[in-house]
Amino acid sequence: MKLKLGIPKGSLENATLELFRRAGYNISTSQRSYFPSIDDPEIECMLIRAQEMARYVEDGILDAGLTGKDWVEENDADVVAVADLVYAKQSFGKVRWVLAVHESSPLTSVRDLGGKIIATELVRTTERYLAAHGVRAKVEFSWGATEVKPPVLADAIVEVTETGASLRANQLRIIDTVLESNTELIANRAAWEDPWKRQKISDLRLLLEAAINALGKVGLMLNVSRENLPGVLGALPALKRPTISSLSEEGWVAVNTVLDESTVRELLPRLKAAGAEGIVEYPLNKIVM
């Protein structure tokens, strides 16, 4: 038996492959094939556009897949939401679908859009958003280059953004957030009821979440005398409490902890001044909470 797993093709592809690598899976892709190889004989991968992933998982063509919450909602897909995996193509954070207009537009809120034209890939979600605000407007599907359409081809757009840089580059102004989204691991309902597939998907979830938990974290080991231990512990942030173990040399202990990588350069001199010795920083691939 094999688990049929959908990998998002396109903007999320590289970030997803890197996440799987950190989770312990090596996936090799080819420009000529939509069936990447993976070093797990119990998984069969297929590259699918994120926009279509939820539909293929719902229909059982795939047992599980990674896609955005936005596309699950847009397709009204009846799938199992197994895990939130908060990463995107440029960063490890959420993305926003925003309502934006040209800088020169007099429109300042969604209530100004009555009778206007809105271009977007996210048609159904945008229509629901407008209905919730009691606004009637024409929502047109955009095949791409959505940012260049206002003000000539559309009065407003609903577009996805991580940083807002592309919108600013095209002289667009955000007037509201329509939806926040992040990547999800989803499963077909029949596959989720199958004991073997459910366990395989759950194992995958654990490893992917562990890889995300480790992002931006490093491990730190050091030795310190018991006399100086309070000063060292006072300088150390940690997920919970540092691990402290006795060394063979009487009166000395080893301290092991996890911390944000961004804090290390300021922390190391303080630890050294507090009496720490043999300080070792090491990378982390996974943290299982």
mmCIF file of C-alpha atoms in Angstrom, residues 34 48 64 73 98 103 113 126 144 165 168 173 178 206 221 226 230 237-238 242 269:
data_model
loop_
_atom_site.group_PDB
_atom_site.id
_atom_site.type_symbol
_atom_site.label_atom_id
_atom_site.label_comp_id
_atom_site.label_asym_id
_atom_site.label_seq_id
_atom_site.Cartn_x
_atom_site.Cartn_y
_atom_site.Cartn_z
ATOM 1 C CA TYR A 34 4.877 15.593 -12.446
ATOM 2 C CA ILE A 48 -0.415 19.563 -8.414
ATOM 3 C CA ALA A 64 -3.431 13.795 1.174
ATOM 4 C CA GLU A 73 -12.331 27.520 1.131
ATOM 5 C CA VAL A 98 -6.304 41.890 0.388
ATOM 6 C CA GLU A 103 -3.349 55.003 -5.318
ATOM 7 C CA LEU A 113 -17.469 49.088 -4.448
ATOM 8 C CA THR A 126 -14.548 37.461 -2.842
ATOM 9 C CA GLY A 144 -2.703 36.572 -13.862
ATOM 10 C CA ALA A 165 6.002 44.871 -1.943
ATOM 11 C CA ARG A 168 3.373 49.007 -3.640
ATOM 12 C CA ARG A 173 -3.292 50.792 -1.837
ATOM 13 C CA VAL A 178 -10.430 39.666 2.836
ATOM 14 C CA LEU A 206 4.464 15.127 13.246
ATOM 15 C CA MET A 221 25.582 23.370 24.896
ATOM 16 C CA ARG A 226 27.973 25.000 39.947
ATOM 17 C CA PRO A 230 22.801 30.722 38.616
ATOM 18 C CA PRO A 237 15.940 31.932 27.550
ATOM 19 C CA ALA A 238 14.529 28.490 26.729
ATOM 20 C CA PRO A 242 17.459 23.996 30.224
ATOM 21 C CA PRO A 269 29.460 37.160 25.269
#
